[in-house]
Short mmCIF file of C-alpha atoms in Angstrom, two decimals:
data_model
loop_
_atom_site.label_atom_id
_atom_site.label_comp_id
_atom_site.label_asym_id
_atom_site.label_seq_id
_atom_site.Cartn_x
_atom_site.Cartn_y
_atom_site.Cartn_z
CA MET A 5 -9.02 4.04 22.75
CA SER A 6 -6.05 5.24 24.10
CA ILE A 7 -3.91 8.27 23.44
CA LYS A 8 -1.05 6.20 22.70
CA LYS A 9 -2.88 3.91 20.31
CA LEU A 10 -4.21 7.05 18.28
CA SER A 11 -1.00 8.30 18.19
CA LYS A 12 0.33 5.34 16.95
CA ALA A 13 -2.27 5.07 14.34
CA PHE A 14 -1.59 8.72 13.27
CA ASN A 15 2.18 7.88 12.90
CA ILE A 16 1.50 5.08 10.79
CA TYR A 17 -0.67 6.72 8.25
CA SER A 18 1.06 9.89 8.07
CA GLY A 19 4.73 9.02 8.67
CA GLU A 20 5.41 11.33 11.53
CA LYS A 21 4.62 11.69 14.96
CA PRO A 22 1.42 13.85 16.09
CA LEU A 23 3.29 16.57 17.52
CA SER A 24 5.44 17.29 14.55
CA GLY A 25 2.42 16.84 12.33
CA ALA A 26 0.61 19.43 14.45
CA LEU A 27 3.58 22.05 14.13
CA ARG A 28 3.73 21.38 10.66
CA LEU A 29 0.17 21.99 9.93
CA LEU A 30 0.31 25.25 12.15
CA TYR A 31 3.57 26.32 10.47
CA ILE A 32 1.98 26.16 7.19
CA GLY A 33 -1.32 27.63 8.24
CA LEU A 34 0.26 30.72 9.77
CA LEU A 35 2.99 30.81 7.02
CA VAL A 36 0.09 31.22 4.46
CA TYR A 37 -2.24 33.29 6.26
CA ALA A 38 0.71 35.63 6.89
CA VAL A 39 1.97 35.77 3.49
CA MET A 40 -2.02 36.71 2.12
CA MET A 41 -2.21 39.41 4.71
CA LEU A 42 1.19 40.88 4.12
CA PHE A 43 0.11 40.90 0.32
CA PHE A 44 -3.07 42.64 1.28
CA LEU A 45 -1.11 45.05 3.33
CA LEU A 46 1.05 46.17 0.66
CA MET A 47 -1.65 46.08 -1.74
CA PHE A 48 -4.06 48.72 0.53
CA SER A 49 -1.36 50.40 2.10
CA ILE A 50 -2.01 52.90 -1.12
CA THR A 51 -5.56 53.22 -0.58
CA SER A 52 -7.17 56.20 1.53
CA ASP A 53 -9.20 53.78 3.74
CA LYS A 54 -6.68 51.30 4.49
CA ASP A 55 -7.80 50.43 7.83
CA LEU A 56 -11.03 49.52 6.74
CA GLU A 57 -9.99 47.24 3.58
CA ILE A 58 -7.43 45.51 5.91
CA LYS A 59 -9.90 44.90 8.61
CA LYS A 60 -12.13 43.53 5.86
CA ILE A 61 -9.64 41.43 4.23
CA GLY A 62 -8.24 40.01 7.76
CA ASN A 63 -11.60 38.93 8.74
CA MET A 64 -12.44 36.95 5.52
CA PHE A 65 -8.97 35.42 5.50
CA PHE A 66 -9.47 33.98 9.23
CA PRO A 67 -12.25 31.43 8.13
CA LEU A 68 -10.78 30.61 4.62
CA SER A 69 -7.10 29.69 6.79
CA VAL A 70 -9.40 27.54 9.07
CA MET A 71 -10.70 25.82 6.15
CA MET A 72 -7.35 25.29 4.52
CA ILE A 73 -5.84 23.67 7.54
CA ASN A 74 -8.76 21.43 7.62
CA PHE A 75 -7.82 20.28 4.14
CA ILE A 76 -4.04 19.80 4.68
CA ALA A 77 -5.16 17.87 7.83
CA ILE A 78 -6.83 15.55 5.75
CA GLY A 79 -3.94 15.44 3.75
CA THR A 80 -1.46 14.22 6.38
CA THR A 81 -3.32 10.77 6.37
CA PRO A 82 -2.99 10.17 2.64
CA ILE A 83 -4.64 7.05 2.22
CA GLU A 84 -8.29 6.00 2.71
CA ASP A 85 -8.81 4.29 -0.52
CA LYS A 86 -7.80 0.64 -0.92
CA SER A 87 -7.09 1.23 -4.64
CA PHE A 88 -4.07 3.32 -3.40
CA THR A 89 -0.99 0.72 -3.52
CA PHE A 90 -0.01 2.16 -0.01
CA ALA A 91 -3.26 0.81 1.29
CA LYS A 92 -1.79 -2.64 0.95
CA PHE A 93 0.65 -1.68 3.32
CA VAL A 94 -1.80 -0.64 5.91
CA ARG A 95 -4.27 -3.50 5.04
CA THR A 96 -1.50 -6.03 6.10
CA LEU A 97 -0.78 -4.47 9.43
CA PRO A 98 -1.71 -6.35 12.91
CA ASP A 99 -5.01 -5.30 13.80
CA SER A 100 -5.41 -3.18 10.63
CA PHE A 101 -8.75 -2.10 10.81
CA ASN A 102 -8.50 -0.43 14.52
CA VAL A 103 -5.45 1.22 13.23
CA TYR A 104 -7.23 2.72 10.34
CA LYS A 105 -10.25 3.77 12.91
CA ASN A 106 -7.50 5.40 15.32
CA ALA A 107 -5.84 7.11 12.16
CA TYR A 108 -9.09 8.72 11.25
CA ILE A 109 -10.07 9.99 14.78
CA ALA A 110 -6.31 11.02 15.41
CA LYS A 111 -6.48 12.82 12.25
CA ALA A 112 -9.78 14.54 12.79
CA LEU A 113 -8.57 15.37 16.41
CA LEU A 114 -5.28 16.93 15.75
CA GLY A 115 -6.98 18.50 12.62
CA PHE A 116 -9.46 20.68 15.63
CA ILE A 117 -6.46 21.08 17.98
CA VAL A 118 -4.48 22.72 15.21
CA MET A 119 -7.30 24.72 13.98
CA ILE A 120 -8.17 25.95 17.76
CA ALA A 121 -4.37 26.80 18.33
CA PHE A 122 -4.23 28.68 14.78
CA GLU A 123 -7.40 30.72 15.61
CA LEU A 124 -6.00 31.80 19.12
CA ILE A 125 -2.73 33.04 17.53
CA VAL A 126 -4.15 34.78 14.77
CA PHE A 127 -6.79 36.28 16.90
CA ALA A 128 -3.96 37.15 19.34
CA VAL A 129 -1.91 39.01 16.83
CA SER A 130 -4.84 40.55 15.42
CA GLU A 131 -6.36 42.11 18.45
CA LEU A 132 -2.81 43.42 19.60
CA PHE A 133 -1.33 44.60 16.49
CA THR A 134 -3.20 44.89 13.43
CA HIS A 135 -6.85 45.00 13.53
CA HIS A 136 -10.13 44.22 15.59
CA LEU A 137 -11.84 41.31 14.52
CA MET A 138 -15.28 41.16 13.68
CA PHE A 139 -16.29 38.41 15.44
CA GLY A 140 -15.18 36.33 18.86
CA VAL A 141 -15.53 33.30 20.31
CA CYS A 142 -19.14 32.67 18.69
CA GLY A 143 -17.26 32.98 15.13
CA ILE A 144 -14.46 30.63 16.09
CA ILE A 145 -17.20 27.96 17.35
CA ILE A 146 -19.09 28.63 14.26
CA SER A 147 -16.26 27.98 11.74
CA LEU A 148 -15.15 24.85 13.81
CA SER A 149 -18.54 23.39 13.48
CA GLY A 150 -18.97 24.22 9.90
CA ILE A 151 -15.58 22.08 9.32
CA MET A 152 -17.33 19.27 11.12
CA ILE A 153 -20.42 19.56 9.41
CA TYR A 154 -18.84 19.88 6.00
CA ASN A 155 -16.80 16.56 6.62
CA ALA A 156 -19.60 14.73 7.61
CA VAL A 157 -21.70 15.71 4.49
CA ASN A 158 -18.90 14.89 2.29
CA GLU A 159 -18.96 11.43 3.46
CA VAL A 160 -22.69 11.32 2.69
CA ILE A 161 -21.84 12.43 -0.85
CA SER A 162 -19.11 9.76 -1.16
CA LEU A 163 -21.42 7.11 -1.00
CA ILE A 164 -22.96 7.95 -4.48
CA LYS A 165 -21.45 5.97 -6.75
CA ASN A 166 -21.77 8.32 -9.90
CA LYS A 167 -18.80 10.30 -10.26
CA ILE A 168 -20.35 13.16 -12.10
CA ILE A 169 -23.03 13.33 -9.83
CA THR A 170 -20.78 13.16 -6.73
CA ALA A 171 -18.46 15.86 -8.15
CA ILE A 172 -21.67 18.30 -8.92
CA LEU A 173 -22.86 17.85 -5.47
CA PHE A 174 -19.25 18.36 -3.92
CA GLY A 175 -18.88 21.61 -5.69
CA ALA A 176 -22.41 23.09 -5.12
CA TRP A 177 -22.23 21.97 -1.41
CA SER A 178 -18.76 23.48 -1.13
CA ILE A 179 -19.80 26.94 -2.34
CA GLY A 180 -22.72 26.82 -0.46
CA PHE A 181 -21.13 25.62 2.76
CA MET A 182 -18.89 28.37 2.60
CA VAL A 183 -21.44 30.93 1.74
CA VAL A 184 -23.39 30.07 5.02
CA VAL A 185 -20.47 29.72 7.24
CA PHE A 186 -19.07 32.86 6.20
CA MET A 187 -22.59 34.77 6.94
CA SER A 188 -23.07 32.95 10.12
CA VAL A 189 -19.63 33.74 11.33
CA TYR A 190 -20.68 37.66 10.90
CA MET A 191 -24.16 37.57 11.76
CA LEU A 192 -24.80 35.18 14.62
CA THR A 193 -23.37 36.93 17.74
CA ASP A 194 -25.64 35.25 20.37
CA ILE A 195 -24.48 32.10 22.37
CA VAL A 196 -27.55 30.16 21.94
CA PRO A 197 -27.91 29.30 18.63
CA VAL A 198 -24.36 28.83 18.33
CA LEU A 199 -24.00 26.28 20.89
CA LEU A 200 -26.74 24.65 19.14
CA ILE A 201 -24.95 24.42 15.90
CA ALA A 202 -22.11 23.01 17.67
CA ALA A 203 -24.28 20.51 19.08
CA ALA A 204 -25.34 19.56 15.67
CA ALA A 205 -21.81 19.67 14.28
CA ILE A 206 -20.78 17.12 16.93
CA VAL A 207 -23.82 14.69 15.93
CA PHE A 208 -23.11 15.32 12.24
CA PHE A 209 -19.29 14.56 13.09
CA VAL A 210 -20.38 10.86 14.76
CA ILE A 211 -22.42 10.30 11.75
CA GLY A 212 -19.81 11.20 9.32
CA MET A 213 -17.32 8.86 11.22
CA ALA A 214 -20.00 6.07 11.14
CA ILE A 215 -20.72 6.30 7.56
CA ASN A 216 -16.66 6.25 7.02
CA PHE A 217 -16.03 3.06 8.91
CA LYS A 218 -18.93 1.29 7.33
CA LYS A 219 -17.70 2.24 3.99
CA MET A 220 -14.48 1.19 4.71
CA LYS A 221 -15.05 -1.91 6.42
CA LYS A 222 -16.91 -3.06 3.25
CA GLU A 223 -13.74 -2.27 1.64
CA TRP A 224 -11.68 -4.15 3.87
CA VAL A 225 -13.29 -7.38 3.20
CA LYS A 226 -14.01 -6.87 -0.30
CA MET B 27 6.33 -31.77 5.58
CA LYS B 28 5.06 -28.47 7.26
CA ASN B 29 3.45 -25.82 5.46
CA SER B 30 3.43 -21.95 5.74
CA ILE B 31 0.36 -21.50 4.11
CA LYS B 32 -2.43 -24.05 2.66
CA LEU B 33 -5.04 -22.91 -0.10
CA THR B 34 -8.11 -25.13 -0.63
CA ASP B 35 -10.14 -24.58 -3.53
CA VAL B 36 -9.85 -20.92 -3.36
CA VAL B 37 -11.77 -18.67 -5.95
CA LYS B 38 -11.40 -15.05 -6.46
CA LYS B 39 -13.83 -13.49 -9.17
CA TYR B 40 -13.64 -10.09 -10.73
CA LYS B 41 -15.95 -9.09 -13.70
CA ASP B 42 -13.33 -9.96 -16.31
CA PHE B 43 -10.81 -12.55 -14.49
CA THR B 44 -11.44 -15.59 -12.38
CA LEU B 45 -8.41 -17.02 -9.93
CA GLY B 46 -8.99 -20.50 -9.22
CA GLU B 47 -9.67 -23.06 -7.94
CA ILE B 48 -6.63 -22.83 -6.45
CA ASN B 49 -5.06 -25.74 -4.41
CA LEU B 50 -1.62 -24.65 -3.06
CA GLU B 51 0.69 -25.54 -0.11
CA ILE B 52 3.63 -23.67 0.40
CA PRO B 53 6.23 -25.65 1.90
CA CYS B 54 7.99 -24.41 5.03
CA GLY B 55 11.87 -24.01 5.13
CA PHE B 56 12.09 -23.45 1.23
CA SER B 57 12.19 -20.55 -0.88
CA THR B 58 9.10 -20.84 -3.36
CA ALA B 59 8.98 -18.99 -6.75
CA LEU B 60 5.37 -18.22 -8.18
CA ILE B 61 6.13 -17.87 -12.02
CA GLY B 62 3.89 -16.86 -14.60
CA SER B 63 3.20 -14.43 -17.44
CA ASN B 64 1.80 -10.76 -17.20
CA GLY B 65 -2.09 -11.33 -16.31
CA ALA B 66 -1.54 -14.75 -15.14
CA GLY B 67 -3.01 -14.09 -11.84
CA LYS B 68 0.30 -14.08 -9.41
CA THR B 69 -0.78 -10.86 -7.81
CA THR B 70 -4.40 -11.66 -6.99
CA LEU B 71 -3.28 -14.71 -5.56
CA ILE B 72 -0.55 -12.76 -3.31
CA ASP B 73 -3.46 -10.31 -2.57
CA VAL B 74 -5.86 -13.37 -1.38
CA MET B 75 -3.20 -14.94 0.66
CA CYS B 76 -2.42 -11.88 2.43
CA ARG B 77 -6.14 -10.82 2.77
CA ILE B 78 -5.74 -7.76 0.92
CA SER B 79 -8.51 -9.25 -1.27
CA GLY B 80 -11.25 -11.22 -0.08
CA LYS B 81 -11.94 -14.66 -1.55
CA ASN B 82 -15.24 -15.78 -2.87
CA SER B 83 -15.01 -19.51 -1.80
CA GLY B 84 -12.47 -21.73 -0.36
CA ASP B 85 -10.22 -21.95 2.70
CA ILE B 86 -6.95 -20.65 3.69
CA THR B 87 -4.54 -21.80 6.76
CA TYR B 88 -1.74 -20.07 7.88
CA PHE B 89 0.78 -21.81 9.50
CA GLU B 90 -1.05 -24.95 9.93
CA LYS B 91 -3.49 -23.65 12.53
CA TYR B 92 -4.85 -19.94 11.75
CA LYS B 93 -7.72 -19.54 9.87
CA GLU B 94 -7.53 -15.56 9.50
CA ALA B 95 -4.95 -13.46 7.90
CA ASP B 96 -6.15 -10.95 10.17
CA ASP B 97 -4.84 -12.65 13.06
CA ASN B 98 -2.32 -10.83 15.17
CA TYR B 99 0.22 -13.87 14.90
CA VAL B 100 -0.31 -14.11 11.31
CA ARG B 101 0.23 -10.43 10.50
CA ASN B 102 3.03 -10.39 12.46
CA ASN B 103 4.73 -13.30 10.86
CA ILE B 104 4.09 -12.66 7.41
CA GLY B 105 6.32 -9.90 5.94
CA TYR B 106 4.53 -8.93 2.78
CA CYS B 107 5.91 -6.37 0.05
CA ALA B 108 3.95 -4.81 -2.88
CA SER B 109 5.85 -4.65 -6.18
CA ASN B 110 5.56 -0.80 -6.14
CA ASN B 111 4.69 2.19 -4.14
CA PHE B 112 4.54 0.29 -1.00
CA PHE B 113 5.28 3.45 0.88
CA PRO B 114 4.04 6.69 0.60
CA ALA B 115 6.35 8.67 -2.22
CA GLU B 116 6.86 11.70 0.33
CA TRP B 117 8.20 9.50 2.92
CA THR B 118 11.88 8.96 3.84
CA SER B 119 14.16 6.32 5.17
CA LYS B 120 13.56 7.92 8.29
CA ASN B 121 9.71 7.85 8.12
CA VAL B 122 10.00 3.91 7.13
CA ALA B 123 11.86 3.33 10.07
CA GLU B 124 9.61 5.26 12.35
CA VAL B 125 6.50 3.59 10.99
CA MET B 126 7.58 0.02 11.05
CA GLU B 127 8.51 0.60 14.51
CA VAL B 128 5.42 1.56 15.86
CA ALA B 129 3.46 -1.14 13.66
CA PHE B 130 5.46 -3.96 14.23
CA ASP B 131 6.65 -5.40 17.32
CA ASN B 132 9.36 -7.37 15.77
CA PHE B 133 11.09 -4.73 13.56
CA ASP B 134 14.60 -4.40 14.46
CA ARG B 135 15.88 -0.74 13.41
CA LYS B 136 19.46 -1.76 13.82
CA LYS B 137 18.93 -4.66 11.44
CA PHE B 138 17.08 -1.81 8.86
CA VAL B 139 20.18 0.53 9.21
CA GLN B 140 22.40 -2.29 8.58
CA LEU B 141 20.54 -3.21 5.65
CA CYS B 142 20.22 0.18 4.38
CA GLU B 143 23.82 0.54 4.44
CA LYS B 144 24.56 -2.83 2.95
CA MET B 145 21.80 -1.84 -0.22
CA LYS B 146 23.79 1.52 -0.32
CA LEU B 147 20.73 3.25 0.67
CA ASP B 148 20.06 6.58 2.74
CA THR B 149 19.78 5.29 6.67
CA PRO B 150 17.41 6.91 8.59
CA ASP B 151 20.17 8.53 10.67
CA SER B 152 21.54 9.97 7.52
CA LYS B 153 21.96 13.68 7.31
CA LYS B 154 20.40 14.25 4.00
CA LYS B 155 17.51 11.62 3.08
CA LYS B 156 16.18 11.35 -0.33
CA LYS B 157 12.44 10.96 -0.64
CA ILE B 158 10.96 7.80 -2.04
CA MET B 159 9.68 9.66 -4.82
CA LYS B 160 13.07 10.65 -5.89
CA LEU B 161 14.52 7.22 -5.65
CA SER B 162 15.16 4.96 -8.87
CA ASP B 163 12.59 2.09 -9.13
CA GLY B 164 15.40 -0.23 -8.06
CA ASN B 165 16.19 1.79 -4.75
CA LYS B 166 12.73 2.12 -3.87
CA MET B 167 12.57 -1.94 -4.06
CA ARG B 168 15.64 -2.14 -1.74
CA LEU B 169 14.08 -0.03 0.41
CA TYR B 170 11.12 -1.82 0.48
CA LEU B 171 13.15 -4.93 0.92
CA ALA B 172 15.07 -3.60 3.94
CA ALA B 173 12.16 -2.62 5.69
CA ILE B 174 10.60 -6.41 5.44
CA LEU B 175 13.73 -8.02 6.07
CA ALA B 176 14.38 -6.09 9.04
CA ARG B 177 11.36 -7.94 10.59
CA ASN B 178 11.58 -11.35 12.43
CA THR B 179 9.02 -12.79 10.52
CA LYS B 180 8.58 -16.39 9.69
CA PHE B 181 6.98 -16.28 6.16
CA LEU B 182 7.97 -13.67 3.36
CA ILE B 183 5.39 -12.89 0.44
CA LEU B 184 6.93 -10.65 -1.83
CA ASP B 185 5.28 -9.36 -5.37
CA GLU B 186 7.80 -9.09 -8.03
CA PRO B 187 10.91 -8.58 -5.66
CA ALA B 188 13.59 -8.73 -8.52
CA SER B 189 11.63 -6.98 -11.44
CA ALA B 190 13.44 -3.61 -10.64
CA LEU B 191 16.82 -5.00 -9.38
CA ASP B 192 19.93 -4.70 -11.57
CA PRO B 193 21.70 -8.16 -11.83
CA LEU B 194 24.14 -7.66 -9.14
CA MET B 195 21.35 -6.81 -6.39
CA ARG B 196 19.24 -9.51 -7.73
CA ASP B 197 22.45 -11.90 -6.94
CA MET B 198 22.47 -10.07 -3.36
CA LEU B 199 18.96 -10.47 -3.00
CA CYS B 200 19.38 -14.35 -3.61
CA ASP B 201 22.05 -14.52 -0.86
CA MET B 202 19.64 -12.54 1.40
CA PHE B 203 16.65 -15.35 0.79
CA ARG B 204 19.38 -17.96 1.87
CA GLU B 205 20.34 -16.02 4.96
CA TYR B 206 16.98 -15.58 5.86
CA LEU B 207 16.00 -19.41 5.48
CA ALA B 208 19.40 -20.61 7.27
CA GLU B 209 18.29 -18.47 10.60
CA ASP B 210 15.38 -20.47 11.33
CA GLU B 211 14.25 -23.52 9.51
CA GLU B 212 10.66 -22.65 10.10
CA ARG B 213 11.18 -19.70 7.51
CA SER B 214 9.78 -19.90 4.09
CA ILE B 215 9.83 -17.21 1.13
CA LEU B 216 7.16 -16.98 -1.80
CA PHE B 217 8.14 -14.45 -4.68
CA SER B 218 6.39 -13.64 -7.42
CA THR B 219 8.33 -13.51 -10.78
CA HIS B 220 7.97 -13.43 -14.55
CA ASN B 221 12.07 -13.26 -15.05
CA ILE B 222 12.93 -16.52 -13.26
CA ALA B 223 16.52 -16.62 -14.84
CA ASP B 224 18.33 -14.24 -12.14
CA MET B 225 16.26 -15.57 -9.30
CA GLU B 226 17.25 -19.55 -10.09
CA TYR B 227 19.66 -19.70 -7.52
CA ALA B 228 17.06 -18.70 -4.92
CA THR B 229 14.45 -21.14 -5.85
CA ASP B 230 13.77 -24.37 -4.36
CA TYR B 231 9.98 -24.77 -4.99
CA ALA B 232 8.18 -23.40 -8.22
CA VAL B 233 4.50 -22.61 -8.91
CA PHE B 234 3.51 -21.96 -12.47
CA MET B 235 0.35 -19.91 -13.32
CA ALA B 236 -1.48 -19.07 -16.21
CA ASN B 237 -4.78 -17.98 -16.79
CA GLY B 238 -5.73 -17.71 -13.24
CA LYS B 239 -4.77 -21.23 -12.70
CA ILE B 240 -1.72 -23.26 -11.34
CA VAL B 241 -0.52 -25.55 -14.31
CA GLU B 242 2.30 -26.92 -12.36
CA LYS B 243 4.08 -27.23 -8.84
CA GLY B 244 6.76 -29.21 -7.26
CA PHE B 245 10.53 -29.04 -6.08
CA VAL B 246 12.84 -27.64 -8.76
CA GLU B 247 15.15 -30.59 -8.71
CA GLU B 248 11.82 -32.89 -9.26
CA LEU B 249 10.42 -31.02 -11.86
CA LYS B 250 13.83 -31.12 -13.93
CA GLU B 251 13.68 -34.73 -13.48
CA LYS B 252 10.25 -34.98 -14.91
CA TYR B 253 10.91 -32.83 -17.69
CA ALA B 254 13.76 -33.12 -20.03
CA LEU B 255 15.02 -30.22 -22.64
CA VAL B 256 14.76 -31.64 -26.21
CA HIS B 257 16.76 -29.90 -29.14
CA GLY B 258 17.51 -31.17 -32.48
CA SER B 259 17.44 -30.31 -36.49
CA ALA B 260 13.95 -28.88 -37.92
CA ASP B 261 13.51 -32.34 -39.99
CA ILE B 262 13.16 -34.47 -37.09
CA LEU B 263 10.33 -32.36 -35.49
CA SER B 264 7.52 -33.82 -37.16
CA LYS B 265 8.54 -36.92 -35.95
CA VAL B 266 8.86 -36.26 -32.21
CA SER B 267 6.41 -33.24 -32.18
CA ASP B 268 3.49 -35.42 -30.39
CA ARG B 269 5.96 -36.57 -27.51
CA LEU B 270 6.90 -32.82 -26.84
CA ILE B 271 4.51 -30.87 -24.43
CA SER B 272 5.51 -27.49 -26.27
CA TYR B 273 8.52 -26.60 -28.54
CA THR B 274 9.66 -23.73 -30.70
CA GLY B 275 11.87 -23.95 -33.63
CA ASN B 276 12.89 -22.18 -37.10
CA LYS B 277 13.96 -23.52 -40.23
CA THR B 278 17.06 -25.03 -39.26
CA MET B 279 16.31 -26.47 -35.79
CA PHE B 280 13.95 -26.96 -32.80
CA GLU B 281 13.83 -26.61 -29.11
CA GLY B 282 11.19 -28.08 -26.84
CA ILE B 283 10.39 -29.61 -23.59
CA ALA B 284 9.22 -33.27 -23.04
CA LEU B 285 8.22 -35.36 -20.29
CA THR B 286 11.18 -37.51 -19.24
CA GLU B 287 8.84 -40.95 -19.09
CA ASN B 288 9.16 -40.22 -23.06
CA ARG B 289 12.96 -40.37 -22.99
CA SER B 290 13.33 -44.01 -24.24
CA GLN B 291 11.10 -42.80 -27.45
CA LEU B 292 12.84 -39.73 -28.07
CA GLU B 293 16.48 -41.23 -28.15
CA LYS B 294 15.55 -43.17 -30.87
CA TYR B 295 16.15 -39.98 -32.93
CA ASP B 296 19.07 -37.96 -33.52
CA ILE B 297 18.18 -35.35 -30.81
CA ALA B 298 19.83 -33.96 -27.87
CA ILE B 299 18.11 -34.37 -24.40
CA GLU B 300 19.65 -32.45 -21.49
CA VAL B 301 18.35 -31.45 -17.95
CA PRO B 302 16.49 -28.19 -18.14
CA THR B 303 17.13 -24.86 -16.72
CA LEU B 304 14.31 -23.28 -14.45
CA GLN B 305 13.94 -20.81 -16.99
CA GLN B 306 13.60 -23.12 -20.00
CA LEU B 307 11.17 -25.08 -18.09
CA SER B 308 9.04 -22.03 -17.15
CA VAL B 309 9.05 -21.39 -20.77
CA GLY B 310 8.05 -24.59 -21.67
CA ILE B 311 5.18 -25.32 -19.43
CA LEU B 312 3.47 -21.57 -19.74
CA ARG B 313 4.15 -22.01 -23.61
CA LYS B 314 1.95 -25.16 -23.60
CA ALA B 315 -0.55 -23.42 -20.66
CA GLU B 316 -1.07 -21.01 -23.23
CA LYS B 317 -1.67 -22.82 -25.74
CA ASP B 318 -4.17 -25.01 -23.99
CA ASN B 319 -6.26 -22.04 -23.47
CA GLU B 320 -6.35 -21.23 -26.87
CA VAL B 321 -7.69 -24.41 -27.92
CA LYS B 322 -10.25 -23.96 -25.14
#
């Protein structure tokens, strides 16, 4: 598995080079975050305790924006389902399943890199110009770990064939996940449990990836 | 004669449809039309050939020696194109060129640009490039074809390439098929269609499908010798109908297809016997297949 292969696979699946894909993703993330912040800055500029409100809003949008980047990152590799006609193109490529696997890994890595870059930019801008964020490195690690766990559990949920049950589980899990991540980001400040969460997230990510590959391999030969 | 692909006893089963058993050889150096009505199994057969779908049983051999479609030689030398949504809707010709370049070693960007210009499409270098979603169905197919024809392949497998094209473009497509075959004698083309009239000029070999099975196949010239087009006044129909494999008619006249081996018996009556066009042959053969299926 080389960077070149990952880059090639990402290009095939997304139609753009990884760097332009990453920049586009970062641009969208920052733009949405800035628009949201601007809106609430204007809204709370008329309140008496505006500093506190802005601080709250800024902190709330931070993990939300990270999650949004993750969703967009998934969107940059549009097809993982053979029922889409584009999958026929993918299926007829030389070494097609490995291209798929590499695209999956490339997508995940790129998503994480963009999320870290986004977090660092927002963190720096917030600290310098607007407000102090209520969390530091621990919060960043938790939000990233949360995304990894979230995706892995989604892979497990996708194995259920009943679409109604899948939809209910997906909804409940998404809401529950967001609550837990928000709480953890603000409450956990000790590095040891945070590192344990990060380690668990890596295990979850690998399991989720293995489930996805197994599921897709079946699709490939069906 | 060499084959580009050979299928032996291939069966693909779905809940409500079964393809096969299919025994078929696509000859090298020619353009083959896969003809059948909607739902006959043309796309399923193509999907099985390209290993987009797996088969339940049977063997497929590519280029006379490869058993796996996923072999890199096979993948690099087959140019496959689906009938629609082959590339994501938000892509432009630039995305297509970039992806084809990284995906296939034998993609020629210069040729792609030339083909785009020839087919009046945005080139990858055009300042303003339309997204695929903004293109008409015909232009989408032109773009797919430009992408496939820009690769140096040995075998094109095209699913309904002509359906969305205007008559002029269909004519151009026939010429492109001829040029493609002329460049290398080991090349061949398989395309599916249910509208053969405009593609007759590009068809050397024809395979007729109905209800998941192959009902007839052969070189067009041989099929035209094997079958004859018969037409005459309606009052004669009752006398010759048992000699016709299929026919249609009204109160005044009838038209049908017969085997030429029955020519001498048919000539006793006041009817015209002519060489059929591929379109007339298709209608006759497929009508018979439908009738046989109804009897079953």
